[in-house]
mmCIF file of C-alpha atoms in Angstrom:
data_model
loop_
_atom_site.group_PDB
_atom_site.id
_atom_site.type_symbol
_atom_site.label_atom_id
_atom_site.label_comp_id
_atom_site.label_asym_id
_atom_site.label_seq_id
_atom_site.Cartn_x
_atom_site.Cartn_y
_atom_site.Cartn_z
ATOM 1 C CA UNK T 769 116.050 90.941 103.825
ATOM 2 C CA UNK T 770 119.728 89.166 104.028
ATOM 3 C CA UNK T 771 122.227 90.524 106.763
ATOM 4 C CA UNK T 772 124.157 93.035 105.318
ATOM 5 C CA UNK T 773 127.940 92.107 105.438
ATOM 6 C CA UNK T 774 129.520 95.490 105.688
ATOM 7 C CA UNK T 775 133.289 95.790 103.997
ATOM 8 C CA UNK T 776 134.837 98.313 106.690
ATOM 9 C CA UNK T 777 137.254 101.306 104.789
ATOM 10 C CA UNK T 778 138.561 102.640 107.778
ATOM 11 C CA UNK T 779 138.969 106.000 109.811
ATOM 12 C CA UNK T 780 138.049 108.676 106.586
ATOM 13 C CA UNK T 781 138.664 111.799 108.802
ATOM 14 C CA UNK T 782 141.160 112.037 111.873
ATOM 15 C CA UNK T 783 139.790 115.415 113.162
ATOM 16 C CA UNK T 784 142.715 115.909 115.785
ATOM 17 C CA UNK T 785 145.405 115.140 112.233
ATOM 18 C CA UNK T 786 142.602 116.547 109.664
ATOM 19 C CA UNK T 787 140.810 119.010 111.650
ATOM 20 C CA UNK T 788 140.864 122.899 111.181
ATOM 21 C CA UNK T 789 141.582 123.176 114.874
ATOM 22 C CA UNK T 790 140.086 126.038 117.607
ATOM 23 C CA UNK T 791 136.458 124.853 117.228
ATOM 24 C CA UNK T 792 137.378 121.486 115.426
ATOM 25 C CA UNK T 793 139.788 119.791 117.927
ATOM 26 C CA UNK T 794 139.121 116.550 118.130
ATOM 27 C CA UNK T 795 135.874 114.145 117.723
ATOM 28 C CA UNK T 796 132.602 114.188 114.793
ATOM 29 C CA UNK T 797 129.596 113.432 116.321
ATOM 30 C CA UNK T 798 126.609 111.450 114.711
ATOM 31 C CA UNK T 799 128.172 111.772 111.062
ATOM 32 C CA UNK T 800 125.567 112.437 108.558
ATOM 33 C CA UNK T 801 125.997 111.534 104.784
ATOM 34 C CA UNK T 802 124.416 114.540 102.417
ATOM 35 C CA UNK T 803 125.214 114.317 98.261
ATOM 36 C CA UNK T 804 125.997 117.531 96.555
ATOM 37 C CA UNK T 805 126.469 115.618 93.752
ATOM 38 C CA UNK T 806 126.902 112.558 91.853
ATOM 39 C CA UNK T 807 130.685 113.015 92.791
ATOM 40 C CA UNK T 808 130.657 114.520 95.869
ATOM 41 C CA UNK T 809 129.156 113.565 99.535
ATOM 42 C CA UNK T 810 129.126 115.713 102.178
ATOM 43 C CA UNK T 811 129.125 114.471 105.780
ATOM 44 C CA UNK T 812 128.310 117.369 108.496
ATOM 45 C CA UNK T 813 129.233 116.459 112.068
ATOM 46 C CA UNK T 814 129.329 117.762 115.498
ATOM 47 C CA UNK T 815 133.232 118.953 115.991
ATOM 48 C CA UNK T 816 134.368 119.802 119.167
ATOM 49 C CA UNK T 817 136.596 122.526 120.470
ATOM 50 C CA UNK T 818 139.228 121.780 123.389
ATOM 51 C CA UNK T 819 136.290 122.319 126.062
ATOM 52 C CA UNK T 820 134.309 119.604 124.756
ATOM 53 C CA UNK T 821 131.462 121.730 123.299
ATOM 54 C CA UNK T 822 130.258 120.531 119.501
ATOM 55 C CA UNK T 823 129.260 122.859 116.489
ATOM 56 C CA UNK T 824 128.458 121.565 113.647
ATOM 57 C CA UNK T 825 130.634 121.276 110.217
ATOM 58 C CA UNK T 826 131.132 119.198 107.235
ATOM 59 C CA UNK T 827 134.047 116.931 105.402
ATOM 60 C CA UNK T 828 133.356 116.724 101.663
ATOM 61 C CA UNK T 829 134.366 113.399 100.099
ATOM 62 C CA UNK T 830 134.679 111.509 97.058
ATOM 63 C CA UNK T 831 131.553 109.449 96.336
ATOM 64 C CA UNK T 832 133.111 106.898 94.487
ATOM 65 C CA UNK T 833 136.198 106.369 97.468
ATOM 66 C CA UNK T 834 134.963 108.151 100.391
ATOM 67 C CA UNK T 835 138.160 107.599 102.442
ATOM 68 C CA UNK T 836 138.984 110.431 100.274
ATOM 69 C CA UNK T 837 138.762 113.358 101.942
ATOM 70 C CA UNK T 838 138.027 116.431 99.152
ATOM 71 C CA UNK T 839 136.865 119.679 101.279
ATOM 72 C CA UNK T 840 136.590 120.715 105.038
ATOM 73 C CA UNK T 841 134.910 123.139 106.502
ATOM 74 C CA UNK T 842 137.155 126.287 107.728
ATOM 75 C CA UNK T 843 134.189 127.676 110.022
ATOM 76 C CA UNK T 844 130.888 126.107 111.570
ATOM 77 C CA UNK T 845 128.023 126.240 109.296
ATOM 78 C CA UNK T 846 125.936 126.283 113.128
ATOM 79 C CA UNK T 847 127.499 127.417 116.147
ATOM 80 C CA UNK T 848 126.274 127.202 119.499
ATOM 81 C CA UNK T 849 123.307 129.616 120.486
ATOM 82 C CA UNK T 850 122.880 132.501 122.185
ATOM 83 C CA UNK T 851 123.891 132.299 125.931
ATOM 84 C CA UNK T 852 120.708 131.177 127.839
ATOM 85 C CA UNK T 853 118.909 129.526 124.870
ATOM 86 C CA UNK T 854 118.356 125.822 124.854
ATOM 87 C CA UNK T 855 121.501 125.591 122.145
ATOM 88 C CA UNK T 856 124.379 127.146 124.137
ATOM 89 C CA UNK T 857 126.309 124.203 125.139
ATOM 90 C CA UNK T 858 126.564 122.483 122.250
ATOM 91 C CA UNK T 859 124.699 120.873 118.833
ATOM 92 C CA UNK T 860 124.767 117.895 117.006
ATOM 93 C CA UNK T 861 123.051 116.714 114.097
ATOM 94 C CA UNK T 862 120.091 115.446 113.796
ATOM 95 C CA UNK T 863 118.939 114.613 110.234
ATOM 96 C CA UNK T 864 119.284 116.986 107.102
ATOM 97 C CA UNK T 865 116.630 116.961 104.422
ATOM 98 C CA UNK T 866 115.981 118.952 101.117
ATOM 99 C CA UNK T 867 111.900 120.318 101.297
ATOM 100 C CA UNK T 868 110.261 123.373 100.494
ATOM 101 C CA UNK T 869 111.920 126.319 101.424
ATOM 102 C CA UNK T 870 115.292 125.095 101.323
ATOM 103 C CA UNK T 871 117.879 122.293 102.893
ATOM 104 C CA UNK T 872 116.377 121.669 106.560
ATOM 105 C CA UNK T 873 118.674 120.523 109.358
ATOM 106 C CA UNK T 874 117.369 119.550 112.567
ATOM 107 C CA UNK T 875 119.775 119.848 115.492
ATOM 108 C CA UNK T 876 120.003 118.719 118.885
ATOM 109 C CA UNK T 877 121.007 121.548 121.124
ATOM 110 C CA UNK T 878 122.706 120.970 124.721
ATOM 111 C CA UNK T 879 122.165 122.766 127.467
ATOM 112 C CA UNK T 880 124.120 122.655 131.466
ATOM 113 C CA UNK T 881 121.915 122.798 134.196
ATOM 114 C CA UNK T 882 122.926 122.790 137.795
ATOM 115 C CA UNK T 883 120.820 119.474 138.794
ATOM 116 C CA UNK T 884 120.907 117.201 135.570
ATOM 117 C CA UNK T 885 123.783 116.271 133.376
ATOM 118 C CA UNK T 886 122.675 118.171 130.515
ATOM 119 C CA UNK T 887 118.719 118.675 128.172
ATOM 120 C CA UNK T 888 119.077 117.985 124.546
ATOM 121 C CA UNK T 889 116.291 119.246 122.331
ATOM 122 C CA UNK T 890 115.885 119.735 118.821
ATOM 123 C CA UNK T 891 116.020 122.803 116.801
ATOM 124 C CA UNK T 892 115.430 123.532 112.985
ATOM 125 C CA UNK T 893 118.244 125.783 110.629
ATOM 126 C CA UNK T 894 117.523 125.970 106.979
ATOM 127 C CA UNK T 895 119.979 127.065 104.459
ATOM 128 C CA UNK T 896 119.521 128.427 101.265
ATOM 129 C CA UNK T 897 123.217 128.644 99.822
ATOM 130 C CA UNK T 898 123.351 124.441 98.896
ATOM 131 C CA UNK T 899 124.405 124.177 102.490
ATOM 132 C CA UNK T 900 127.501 126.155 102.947
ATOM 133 C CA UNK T 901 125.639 128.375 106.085
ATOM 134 C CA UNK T 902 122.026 127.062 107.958
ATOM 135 C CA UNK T 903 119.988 129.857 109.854
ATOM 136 C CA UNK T 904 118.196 129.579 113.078
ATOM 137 C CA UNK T 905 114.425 129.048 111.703
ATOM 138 C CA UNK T 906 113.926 130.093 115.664
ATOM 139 C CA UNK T 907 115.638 130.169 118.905
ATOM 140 C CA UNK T 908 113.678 127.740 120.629
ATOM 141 C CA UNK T 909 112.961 124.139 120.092
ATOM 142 C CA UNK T 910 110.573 122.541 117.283
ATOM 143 C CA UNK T 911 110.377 119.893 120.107
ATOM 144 C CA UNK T 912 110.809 120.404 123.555
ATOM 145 C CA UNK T 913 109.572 119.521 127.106
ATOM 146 C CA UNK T 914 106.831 117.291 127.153
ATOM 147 C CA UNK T 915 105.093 114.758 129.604
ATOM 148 C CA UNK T 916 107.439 112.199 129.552
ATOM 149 C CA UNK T 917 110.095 114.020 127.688
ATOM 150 C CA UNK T 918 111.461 115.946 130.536
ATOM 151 C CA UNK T 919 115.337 116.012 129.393
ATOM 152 C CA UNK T 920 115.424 115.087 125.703
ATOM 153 C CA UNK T 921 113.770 115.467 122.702
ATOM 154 C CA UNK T 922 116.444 114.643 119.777
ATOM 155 C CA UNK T 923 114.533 113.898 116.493
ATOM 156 C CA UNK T 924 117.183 112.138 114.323
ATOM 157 C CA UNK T 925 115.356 111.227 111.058
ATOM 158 C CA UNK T 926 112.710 113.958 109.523
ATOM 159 C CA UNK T 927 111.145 112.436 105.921
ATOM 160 C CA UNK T 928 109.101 114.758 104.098
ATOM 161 C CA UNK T 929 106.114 112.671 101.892
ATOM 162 C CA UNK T 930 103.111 114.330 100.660
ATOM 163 C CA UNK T 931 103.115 117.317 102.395
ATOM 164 C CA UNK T 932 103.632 115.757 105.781
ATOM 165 C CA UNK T 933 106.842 115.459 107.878
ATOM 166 C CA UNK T 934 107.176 112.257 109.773
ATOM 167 C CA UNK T 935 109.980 112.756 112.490
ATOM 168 C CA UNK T 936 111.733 109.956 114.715
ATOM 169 C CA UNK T 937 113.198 110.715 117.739
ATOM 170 C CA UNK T 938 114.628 109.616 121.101
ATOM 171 C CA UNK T 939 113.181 110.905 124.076
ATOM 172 C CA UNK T 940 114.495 111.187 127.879
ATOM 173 C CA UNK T 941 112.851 111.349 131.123
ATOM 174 C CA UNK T 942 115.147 109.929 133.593
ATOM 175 C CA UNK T 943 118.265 108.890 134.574
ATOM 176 C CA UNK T 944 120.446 106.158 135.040
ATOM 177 C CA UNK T 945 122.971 105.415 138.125
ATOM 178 C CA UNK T 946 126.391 103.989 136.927
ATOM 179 C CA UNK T 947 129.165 103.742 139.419
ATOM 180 C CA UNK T 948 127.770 106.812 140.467
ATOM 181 C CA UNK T 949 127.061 108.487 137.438
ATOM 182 C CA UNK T 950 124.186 109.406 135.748
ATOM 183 C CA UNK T 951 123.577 108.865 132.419
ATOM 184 C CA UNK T 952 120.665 109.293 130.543
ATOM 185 C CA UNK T 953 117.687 107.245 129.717
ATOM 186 C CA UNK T 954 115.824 107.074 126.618
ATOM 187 C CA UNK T 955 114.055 105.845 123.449
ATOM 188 C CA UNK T 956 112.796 105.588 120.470
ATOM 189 C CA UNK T 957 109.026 107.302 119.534
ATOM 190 C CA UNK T 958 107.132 109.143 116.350
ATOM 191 C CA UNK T 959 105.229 111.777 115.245
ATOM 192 C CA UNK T 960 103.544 113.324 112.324
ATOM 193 C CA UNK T 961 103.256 116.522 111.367
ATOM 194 C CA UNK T 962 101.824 118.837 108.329
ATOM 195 C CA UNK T 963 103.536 122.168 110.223
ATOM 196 C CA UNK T 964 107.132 122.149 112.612
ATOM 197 C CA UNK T 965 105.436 124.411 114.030
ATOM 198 C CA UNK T 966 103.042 122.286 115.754
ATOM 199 C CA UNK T 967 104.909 118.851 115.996
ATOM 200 C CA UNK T 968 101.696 116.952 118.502
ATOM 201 C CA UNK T 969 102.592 115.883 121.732
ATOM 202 C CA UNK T 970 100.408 112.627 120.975
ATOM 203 C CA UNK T 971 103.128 110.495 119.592
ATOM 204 C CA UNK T 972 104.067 106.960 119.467
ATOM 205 C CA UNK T 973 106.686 104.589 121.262
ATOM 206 C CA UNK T 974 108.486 102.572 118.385
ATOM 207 C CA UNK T 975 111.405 101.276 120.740
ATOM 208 C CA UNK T 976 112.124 100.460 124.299
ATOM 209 C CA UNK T 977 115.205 99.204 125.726
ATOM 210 C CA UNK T 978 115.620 95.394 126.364
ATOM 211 C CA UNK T 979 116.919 93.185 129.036
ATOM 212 C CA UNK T 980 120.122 95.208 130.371
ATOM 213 C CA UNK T 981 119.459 98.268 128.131
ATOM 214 C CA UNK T 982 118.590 101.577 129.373
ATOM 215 C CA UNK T 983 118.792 103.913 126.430
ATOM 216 C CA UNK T 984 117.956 103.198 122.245
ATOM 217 C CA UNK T 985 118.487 106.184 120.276
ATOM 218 C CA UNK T 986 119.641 107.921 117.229
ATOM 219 C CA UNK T 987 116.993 106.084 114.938
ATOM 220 C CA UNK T 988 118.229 106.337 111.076
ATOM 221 C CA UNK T 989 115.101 105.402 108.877
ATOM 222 C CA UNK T 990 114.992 104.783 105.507
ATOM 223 C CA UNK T 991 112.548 103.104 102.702
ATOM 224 C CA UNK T 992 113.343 99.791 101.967
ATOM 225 C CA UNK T 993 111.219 97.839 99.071
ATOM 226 C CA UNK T 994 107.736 99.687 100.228
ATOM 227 C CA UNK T 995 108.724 99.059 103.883
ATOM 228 C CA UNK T 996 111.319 101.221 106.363
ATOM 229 C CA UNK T 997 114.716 99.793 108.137
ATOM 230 C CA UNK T 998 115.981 101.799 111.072
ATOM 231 C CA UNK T 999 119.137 101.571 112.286
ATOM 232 C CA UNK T 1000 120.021 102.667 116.140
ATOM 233 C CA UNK T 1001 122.676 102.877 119.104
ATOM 234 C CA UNK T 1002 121.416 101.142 122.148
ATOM 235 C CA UNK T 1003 123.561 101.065 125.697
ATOM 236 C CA UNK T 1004 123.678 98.591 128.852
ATOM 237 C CA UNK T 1005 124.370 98.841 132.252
ATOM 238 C CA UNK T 1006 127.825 97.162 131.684
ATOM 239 C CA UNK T 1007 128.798 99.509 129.357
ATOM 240 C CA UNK T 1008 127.777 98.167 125.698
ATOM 241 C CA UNK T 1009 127.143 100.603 123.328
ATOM 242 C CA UNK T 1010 126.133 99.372 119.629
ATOM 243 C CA UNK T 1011 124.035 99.567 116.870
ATOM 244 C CA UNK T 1012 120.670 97.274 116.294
ATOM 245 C CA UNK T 1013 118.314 97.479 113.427
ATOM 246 C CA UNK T 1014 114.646 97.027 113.179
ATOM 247 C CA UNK T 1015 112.197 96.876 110.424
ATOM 248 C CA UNK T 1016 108.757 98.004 109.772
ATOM 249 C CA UNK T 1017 105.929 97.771 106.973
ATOM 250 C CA UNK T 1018 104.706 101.362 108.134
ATOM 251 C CA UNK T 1019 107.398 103.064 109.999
ATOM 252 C CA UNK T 1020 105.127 102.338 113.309
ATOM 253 C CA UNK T 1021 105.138 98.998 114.510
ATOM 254 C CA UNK T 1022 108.726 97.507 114.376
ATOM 255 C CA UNK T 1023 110.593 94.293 114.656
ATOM 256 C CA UNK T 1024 114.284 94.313 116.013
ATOM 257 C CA UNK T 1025 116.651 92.020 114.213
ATOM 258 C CA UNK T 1026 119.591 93.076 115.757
ATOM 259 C CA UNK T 1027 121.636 90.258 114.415
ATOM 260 C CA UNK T 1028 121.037 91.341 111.139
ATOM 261 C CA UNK T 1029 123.549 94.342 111.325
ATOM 262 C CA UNK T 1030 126.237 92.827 109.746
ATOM 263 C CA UNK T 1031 129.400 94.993 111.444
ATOM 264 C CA UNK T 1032 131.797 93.998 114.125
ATOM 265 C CA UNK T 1033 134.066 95.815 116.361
ATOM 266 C CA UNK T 1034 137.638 95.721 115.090
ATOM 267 C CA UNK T 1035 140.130 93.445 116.841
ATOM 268 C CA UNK T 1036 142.546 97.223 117.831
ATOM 269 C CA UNK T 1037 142.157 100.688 117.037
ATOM 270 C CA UNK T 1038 139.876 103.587 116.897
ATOM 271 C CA UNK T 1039 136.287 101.121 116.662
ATOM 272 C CA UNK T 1040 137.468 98.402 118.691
ATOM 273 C CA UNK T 1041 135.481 98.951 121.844
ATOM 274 C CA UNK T 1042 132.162 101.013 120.161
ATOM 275 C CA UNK T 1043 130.348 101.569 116.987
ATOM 276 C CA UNK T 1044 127.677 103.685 116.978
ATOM 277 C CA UNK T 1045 125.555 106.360 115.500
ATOM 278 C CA UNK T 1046 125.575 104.818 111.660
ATOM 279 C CA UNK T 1047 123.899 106.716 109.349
ATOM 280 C CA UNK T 1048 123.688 105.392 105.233
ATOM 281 C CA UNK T 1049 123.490 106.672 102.302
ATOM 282 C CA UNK T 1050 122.987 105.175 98.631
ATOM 283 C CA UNK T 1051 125.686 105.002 95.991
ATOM 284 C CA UNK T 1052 125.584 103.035 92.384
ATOM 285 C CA UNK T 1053 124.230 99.685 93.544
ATOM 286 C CA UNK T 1054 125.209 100.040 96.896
ATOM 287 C CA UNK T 1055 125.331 101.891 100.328
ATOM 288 C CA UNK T 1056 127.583 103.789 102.329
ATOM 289 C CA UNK T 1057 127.612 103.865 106.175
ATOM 290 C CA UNK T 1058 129.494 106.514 108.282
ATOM 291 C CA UNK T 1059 129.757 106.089 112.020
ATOM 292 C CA UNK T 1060 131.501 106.952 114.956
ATOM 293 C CA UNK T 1061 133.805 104.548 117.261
ATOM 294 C CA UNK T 1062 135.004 104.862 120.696
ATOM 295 C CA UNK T 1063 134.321 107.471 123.292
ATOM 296 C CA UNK T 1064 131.582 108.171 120.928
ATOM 297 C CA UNK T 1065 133.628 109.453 117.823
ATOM 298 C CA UNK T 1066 136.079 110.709 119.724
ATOM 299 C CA UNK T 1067 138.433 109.833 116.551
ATOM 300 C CA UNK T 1068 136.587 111.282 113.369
ATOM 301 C CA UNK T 1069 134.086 109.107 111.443
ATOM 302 C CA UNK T 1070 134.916 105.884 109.114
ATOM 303 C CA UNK T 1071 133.317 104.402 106.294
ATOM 304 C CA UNK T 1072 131.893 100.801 105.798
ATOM 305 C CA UNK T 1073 130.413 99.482 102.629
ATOM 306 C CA UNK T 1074 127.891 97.044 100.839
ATOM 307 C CA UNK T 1075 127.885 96.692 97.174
ATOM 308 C CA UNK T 1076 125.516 94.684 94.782
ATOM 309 C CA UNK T 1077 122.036 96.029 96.806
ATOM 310 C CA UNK T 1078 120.139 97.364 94.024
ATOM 311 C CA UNK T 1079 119.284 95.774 90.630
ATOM 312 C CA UNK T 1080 117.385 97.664 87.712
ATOM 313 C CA UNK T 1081 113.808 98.094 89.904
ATOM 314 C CA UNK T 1082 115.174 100.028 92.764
ATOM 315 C CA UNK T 1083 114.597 97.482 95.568
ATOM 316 C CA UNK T 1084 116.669 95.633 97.779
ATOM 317 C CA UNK T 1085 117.735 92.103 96.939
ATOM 318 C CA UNK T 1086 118.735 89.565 99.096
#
């Protein structure tokens, strides 16, 4: 496949200017593109409150100009968890998916310790009003401490395919000294599963970090012509943080192509130092991609675009 030359639209939601304030001050973490309907996408997001802790809300917008911003929403459709749970500092999104039983949304829930920065596992809500209000399925992780996921388990794309799910997710262990700081290490691994319930511990790496890297997360996959293409954030120790993109015959073994990504930091503004955390979505012959900017998102979200993709058999050209 080509490198995609994205067309970038700009900041679509200022939450500071846009926001409905009190638990929506400022930021929209790991934007995620849902259609309601042919006119209409909805993007939930992690908005934070003047502390700094996320819950998680949505921005309606125009599928045919999605710099046009048609609904928010006046009240979280997750808040934070009850105090002591693994979800009462915080959630993000993860991925949301239509299956049996209604529209799932897997979370990442953070938690303050007194010895670590923070744990971030993942949690499951369902809702069963088109998405309006999600409901704890439980109030403990789907997936949680493991050997060699210590401090994160954050699954960030769940497909559901003949009964099964298949769930990709970063996962953390350790920790990484910068300037005296510690931030978090991770990557990228799978699993399969017929039951949340029981997601196995016996999973797969799909990702490591390269060269300077210490953490690759927030894998996006999607179907491409029979195959998958996953798009990523990945950090360095001097400070780097950017998408890459890999692709895969079988959503297992995958190639990094990094250079095929196809979107640059702007020369000023609210993207000009990060992009990260893209996450697509198809519209007419083309795709959209929302993402977050510097401070990660601290902004809103923007748009970027591709046209021309998709001819009359469904598959990629290019």
């Amino acid at each position: 496949m080509r490198t995609l030359h994205w067309a970038k639209q700009g900041l679509v939601f200022d939450t500071a200017r846009q926001g409905v304030g009190g638990w929506m001050c400022h930021s929209a973490l790991t934007p995620t593109p849902h259609r309601l309907d042919e006119e209409t996408i909805r993007v939930y997001a992690g908005f934070r409150d003047a502390d700094g802790i996320s819950r998680i809300g949505y921005v309606d917008v125009c599928a045919d100009d999605p710099r046009q911003v048609l609904r928010v929403s006046p009240s979280p459709v997750l808040d934070i968890g009850r105090d002591g749970c693994f979800d009462d500092n915080g959630v993000i999104l993860g991925d949301v998916v239509a299956a049996p039983g209604g529209l799932h949304m897997f979370y990442v829930g953070f938690q303050r310790v007194a010895k670590a920065k923070f744990l971030a596992f993942t949690g499951l809500a369902i809702s069963r009003d088109g998405g309006e209000t999600f409901q704890r399925h439980q109030e403990t992780p789907i997936l949680d401490r493991a050997p060699g996921r210590s401090t994160i388990a954050a699954i960030h794309t769940a497909m559901f395919e003949n009964g099964r799910w298949r769930l990709w997710y970063a996962v953390g262990d350790d920790w990484e000294m910068l300037q005296g700081k510690p931030y978090p290490r991770y990557h990228i691994r799978h699993a399969e599963t017929a039951d949340l319930h029981d997601v196995p511990r016996d999973d797969r790496i799909c990702l490591l970090p390269q060269g300077s890297e210490y953490r690759i997360g927030r894998p996006r996959v999607y179907r491409l012509n029979g195959g998958y293409v996953m798009y990523f954030t990945r950090g360095n120790v001097t400070g780097e943080y950017f998408p890459g993109v890999a692709f895969s015959e079988d959503g297992l073994r995958w190639e990094r192509r990094d250079e095929a990504l196809g979107l640059a930091l702007s020369d000023a503004g609210w993207d000009s130092r990060v992009i990260c955390y893209p996450s697509l979505i198809r519209h007419g012959d083309g795709l959209l991609m929302f993402y977050n900017g510097n401070d990660m998102g601290m902004a809103g979200f923007g748009v970027a675009t591709v046209e021309g993709l998709y001819r009359g058999d469904g598959r990629v050209h290019g």
